[in-house]
GROMACS .gro file of C-alpha atoms in nm:
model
  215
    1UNK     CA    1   3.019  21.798  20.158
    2UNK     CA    2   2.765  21.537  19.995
    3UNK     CA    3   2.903  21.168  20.075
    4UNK     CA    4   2.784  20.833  20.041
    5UNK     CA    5   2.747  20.617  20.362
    6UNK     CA    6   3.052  20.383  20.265
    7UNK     CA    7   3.289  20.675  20.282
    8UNK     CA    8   3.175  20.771  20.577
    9UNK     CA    9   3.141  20.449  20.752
   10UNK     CA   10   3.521  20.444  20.570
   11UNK     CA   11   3.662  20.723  20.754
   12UNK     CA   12   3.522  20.607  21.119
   13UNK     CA   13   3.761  20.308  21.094
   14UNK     CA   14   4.053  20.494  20.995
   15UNK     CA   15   4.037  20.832  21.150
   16UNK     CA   16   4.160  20.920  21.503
   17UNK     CA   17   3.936  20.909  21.773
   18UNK     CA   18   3.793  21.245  21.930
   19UNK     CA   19   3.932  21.197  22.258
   20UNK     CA   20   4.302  21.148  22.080
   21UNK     CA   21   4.299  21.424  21.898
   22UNK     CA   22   4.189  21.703  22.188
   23UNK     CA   23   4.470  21.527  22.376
   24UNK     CA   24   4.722  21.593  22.078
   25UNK     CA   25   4.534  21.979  22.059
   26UNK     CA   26   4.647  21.981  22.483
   27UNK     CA   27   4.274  22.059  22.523
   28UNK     CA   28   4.203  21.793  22.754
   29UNK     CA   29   4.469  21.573  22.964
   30UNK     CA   30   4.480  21.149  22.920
   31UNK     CA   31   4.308  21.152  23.253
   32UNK     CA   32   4.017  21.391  23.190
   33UNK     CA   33   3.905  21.151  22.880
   34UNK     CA   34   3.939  20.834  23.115
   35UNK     CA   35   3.733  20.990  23.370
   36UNK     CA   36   3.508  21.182  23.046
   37UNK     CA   37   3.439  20.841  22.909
   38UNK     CA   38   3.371  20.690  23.230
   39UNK     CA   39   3.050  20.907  23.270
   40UNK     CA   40   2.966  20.850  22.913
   41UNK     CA   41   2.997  20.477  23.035
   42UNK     CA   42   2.766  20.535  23.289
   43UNK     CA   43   2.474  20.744  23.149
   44UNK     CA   44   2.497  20.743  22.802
   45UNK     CA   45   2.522  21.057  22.536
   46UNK     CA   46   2.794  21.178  22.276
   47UNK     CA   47   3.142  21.214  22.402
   48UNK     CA   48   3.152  21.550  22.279
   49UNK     CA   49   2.826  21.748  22.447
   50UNK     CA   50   2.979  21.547  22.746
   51UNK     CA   51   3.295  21.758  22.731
   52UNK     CA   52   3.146  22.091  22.639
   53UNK     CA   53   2.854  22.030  22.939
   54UNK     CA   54   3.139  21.951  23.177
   55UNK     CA   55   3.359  22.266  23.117
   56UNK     CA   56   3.667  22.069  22.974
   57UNK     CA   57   3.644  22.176  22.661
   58UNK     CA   58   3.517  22.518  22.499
   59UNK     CA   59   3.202  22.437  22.225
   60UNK     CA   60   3.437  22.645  21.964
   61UNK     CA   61   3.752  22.457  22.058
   62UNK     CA   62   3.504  22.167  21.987
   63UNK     CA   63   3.404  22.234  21.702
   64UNK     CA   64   3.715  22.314  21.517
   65UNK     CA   65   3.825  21.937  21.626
   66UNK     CA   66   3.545  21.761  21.456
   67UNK     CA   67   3.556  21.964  21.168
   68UNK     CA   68   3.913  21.815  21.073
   69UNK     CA   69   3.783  21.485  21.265
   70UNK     CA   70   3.501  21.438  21.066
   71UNK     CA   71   3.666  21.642  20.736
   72UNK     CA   72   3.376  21.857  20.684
   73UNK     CA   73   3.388  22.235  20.697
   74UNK     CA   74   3.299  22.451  20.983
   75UNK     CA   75   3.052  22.722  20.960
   76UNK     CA   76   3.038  22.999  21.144
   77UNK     CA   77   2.647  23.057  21.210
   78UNK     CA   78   2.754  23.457  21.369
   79UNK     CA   79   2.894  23.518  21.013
   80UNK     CA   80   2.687  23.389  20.791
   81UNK     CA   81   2.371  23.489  20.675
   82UNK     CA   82   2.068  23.223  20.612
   83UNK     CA   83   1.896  23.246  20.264
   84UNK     CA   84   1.505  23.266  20.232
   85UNK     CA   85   1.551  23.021  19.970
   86UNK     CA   86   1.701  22.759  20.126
   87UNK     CA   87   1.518  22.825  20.481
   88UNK     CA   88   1.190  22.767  20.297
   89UNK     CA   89   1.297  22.406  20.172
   90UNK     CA   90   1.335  22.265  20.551
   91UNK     CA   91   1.003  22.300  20.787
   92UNK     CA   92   1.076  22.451  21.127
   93UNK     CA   93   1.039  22.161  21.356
   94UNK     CA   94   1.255  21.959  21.165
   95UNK     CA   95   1.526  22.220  21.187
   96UNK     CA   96   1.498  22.188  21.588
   97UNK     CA   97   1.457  21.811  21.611
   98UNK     CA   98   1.804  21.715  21.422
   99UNK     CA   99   1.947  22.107  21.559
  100UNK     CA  100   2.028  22.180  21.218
  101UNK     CA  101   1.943  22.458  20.965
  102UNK     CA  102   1.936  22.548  20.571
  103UNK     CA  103   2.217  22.756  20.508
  104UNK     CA  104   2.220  22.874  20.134
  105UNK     CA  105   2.139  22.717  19.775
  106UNK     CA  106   2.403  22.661  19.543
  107UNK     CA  107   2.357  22.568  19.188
  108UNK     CA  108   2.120  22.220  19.232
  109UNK     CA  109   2.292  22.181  19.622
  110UNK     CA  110   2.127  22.283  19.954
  111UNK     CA  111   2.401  22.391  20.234
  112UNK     CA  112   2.271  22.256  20.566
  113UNK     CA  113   2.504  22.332  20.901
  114UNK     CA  114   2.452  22.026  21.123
  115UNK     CA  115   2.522  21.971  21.430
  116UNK     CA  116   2.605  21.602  21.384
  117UNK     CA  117   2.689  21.602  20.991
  118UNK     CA  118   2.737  21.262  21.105
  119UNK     CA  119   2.365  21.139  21.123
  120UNK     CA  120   2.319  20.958  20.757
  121UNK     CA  121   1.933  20.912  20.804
  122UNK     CA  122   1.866  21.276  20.862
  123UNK     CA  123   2.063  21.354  20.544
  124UNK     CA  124   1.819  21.112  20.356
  125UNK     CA  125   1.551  21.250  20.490
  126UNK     CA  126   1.662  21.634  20.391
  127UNK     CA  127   1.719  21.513  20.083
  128UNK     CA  128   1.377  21.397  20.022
  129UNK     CA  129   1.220  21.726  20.187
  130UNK     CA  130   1.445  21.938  19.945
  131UNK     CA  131   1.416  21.726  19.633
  132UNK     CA  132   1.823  21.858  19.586
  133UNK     CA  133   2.143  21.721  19.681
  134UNK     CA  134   2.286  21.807  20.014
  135UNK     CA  135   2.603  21.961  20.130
  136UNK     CA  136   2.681  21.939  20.516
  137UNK     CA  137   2.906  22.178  20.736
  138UNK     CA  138   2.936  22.125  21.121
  139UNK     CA  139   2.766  22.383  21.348
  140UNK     CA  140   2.808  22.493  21.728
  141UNK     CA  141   2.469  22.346  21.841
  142UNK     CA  142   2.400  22.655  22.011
  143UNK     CA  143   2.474  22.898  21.743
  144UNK     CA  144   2.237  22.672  21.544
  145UNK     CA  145   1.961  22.711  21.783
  146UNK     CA  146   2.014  23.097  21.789
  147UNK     CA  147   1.979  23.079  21.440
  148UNK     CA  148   1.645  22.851  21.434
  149UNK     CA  149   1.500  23.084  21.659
  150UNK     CA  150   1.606  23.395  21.470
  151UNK     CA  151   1.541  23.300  21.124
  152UNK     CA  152   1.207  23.081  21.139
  153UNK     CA  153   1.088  23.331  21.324
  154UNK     CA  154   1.156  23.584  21.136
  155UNK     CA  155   0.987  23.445  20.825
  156UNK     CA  156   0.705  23.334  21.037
  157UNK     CA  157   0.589  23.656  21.172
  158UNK     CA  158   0.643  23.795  20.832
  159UNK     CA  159   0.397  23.535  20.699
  160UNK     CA  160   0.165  23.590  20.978
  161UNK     CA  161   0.132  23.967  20.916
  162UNK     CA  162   0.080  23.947  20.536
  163UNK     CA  163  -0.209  23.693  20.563
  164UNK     CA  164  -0.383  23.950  20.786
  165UNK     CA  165  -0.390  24.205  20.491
  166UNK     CA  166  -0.804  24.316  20.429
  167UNK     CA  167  -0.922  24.383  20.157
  168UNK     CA  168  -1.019  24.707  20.022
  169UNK     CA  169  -1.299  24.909  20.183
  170UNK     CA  170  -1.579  25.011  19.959
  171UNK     CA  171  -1.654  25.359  20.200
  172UNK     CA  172  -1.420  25.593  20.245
  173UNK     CA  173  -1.262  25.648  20.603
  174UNK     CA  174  -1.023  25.885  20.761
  175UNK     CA  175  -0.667  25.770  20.742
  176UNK     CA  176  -0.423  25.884  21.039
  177UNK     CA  177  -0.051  25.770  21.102
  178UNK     CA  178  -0.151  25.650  21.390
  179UNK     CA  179  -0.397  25.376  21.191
  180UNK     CA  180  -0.176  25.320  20.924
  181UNK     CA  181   0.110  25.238  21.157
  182UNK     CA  182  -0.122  24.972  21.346
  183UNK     CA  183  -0.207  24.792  21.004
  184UNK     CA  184  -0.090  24.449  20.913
  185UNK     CA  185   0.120  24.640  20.604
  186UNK     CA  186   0.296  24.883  20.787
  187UNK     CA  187   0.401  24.594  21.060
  188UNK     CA  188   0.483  24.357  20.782
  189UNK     CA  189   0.711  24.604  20.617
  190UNK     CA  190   0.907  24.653  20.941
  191UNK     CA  191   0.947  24.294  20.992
  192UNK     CA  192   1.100  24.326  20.635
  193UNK     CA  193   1.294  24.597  20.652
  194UNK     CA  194   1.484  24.468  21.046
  195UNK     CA  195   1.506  24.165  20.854
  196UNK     CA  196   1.686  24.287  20.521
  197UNK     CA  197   1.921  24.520  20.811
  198UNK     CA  198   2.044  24.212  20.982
  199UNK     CA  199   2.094  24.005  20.652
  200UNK     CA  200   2.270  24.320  20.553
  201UNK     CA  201   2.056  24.328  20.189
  202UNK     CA  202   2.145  24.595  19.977
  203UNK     CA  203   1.751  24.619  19.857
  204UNK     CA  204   1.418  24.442  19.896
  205UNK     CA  205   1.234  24.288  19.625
  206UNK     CA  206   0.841  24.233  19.613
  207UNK     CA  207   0.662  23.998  19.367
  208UNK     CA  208   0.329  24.061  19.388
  209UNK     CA  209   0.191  23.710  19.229
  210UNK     CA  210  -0.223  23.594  19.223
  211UNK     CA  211  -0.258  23.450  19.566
  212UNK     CA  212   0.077  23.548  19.760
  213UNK     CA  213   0.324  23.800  19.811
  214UNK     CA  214   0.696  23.686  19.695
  215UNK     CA  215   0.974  23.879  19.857
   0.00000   0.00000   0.00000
């Protein structure tokens, strides 16, 4: 959902407050949140990883909350599959600093799942990174983290392995499986192939271009 800052800044005077509406949802009593915002009094933090670190409310049950809280959809991370393209437009480390990561491309839009869709300066700044326009979703900050770790990884080992491809060998030399398995190509094509299994891709398609491999 791409929004300006008024509307936002809009709907925080208008909407219900968190702490009202788990109370309406019965996931939290009148005096859990008295005694929830009483820490947050004391030692700072969001309301909400307050309430998820103390066991009063489940991250999920969380989650769906803010998503009608905050009116922006919620993505499930477990059932949804990041896109190379869009993972490529957003570095690593900025994923994990603002727990966030590129979902999909659509059309000139980048799909980001955020943990706090919330945080107007961060969606500047991925906006400048992508060059596109930016559409938030919520995320379980966990299920983001997963899929930081799973995904930029991933891409990075793939990366890693192809950059260690030599160059052709002017003498002849004997070949085994047991070589040929040990080579940077044969380990970058398994990374490939575990990666196109979990993103469930019907095929794989390589791009040889002058000074890189596009896949």
């Amino acid at each position: 959902m791409d929004r300006d800052k008024g509307e936002i800044f809009t709907d925080r005077a208008t909407r219900k407050s968190l702490g009202e509406m788990l109370i309406e949802e019965n996931l939290i009593t009148a005096e859990q949140l008295e005694k929830a915002l009483e820490l947050q009094r004391g030692q700072g933090g969001k309301l909400s990883e307050l309430l998820v670190n103390q066991g009063l409310v489940k991250a999920e049950e969380l989650a769906a909350v803010l998503s009608v809280q905050l009116n922006v959809p919620l993505i499930d991370l477990k059932r949804h599959q990041v896109q190379p393209d869009a993972l490529r437009l957003i570095p690593e480390d900025m994923a994990r600093k603002h727990t966030l990561i590129p979902l999909d491309v659509v059309s000139d839009s980048l799909i980001v799942v955020m943990a706090d869709p919330e945080d107007i300066r961060t969606i500047e700044d991925i906006k400048a990174q992508s060059r596109m326009r930016v559409e938030v979703a919520l995320g379980i900050p966990s299920d983001i983290e997963q899929a930081i770790n799973l995904n930029y990884r991933s891409s990075g080992e793939i990366d890693k392995q192809v950059s260690q491809f030599a160059p052709p060998v002017k003498e002849a030399a004997e070949v085994t499986s047991e070589l040929i398995a040990r080579t940077p190509i044969a380990q970058s094509l398994d990374l490939l192939i575990a990666q196109a299994v979990r993103d469930r891709a019907s095929d794989v398609h390589l791009e040889p271009q002058e000074d890189r491999l596009r896949i």
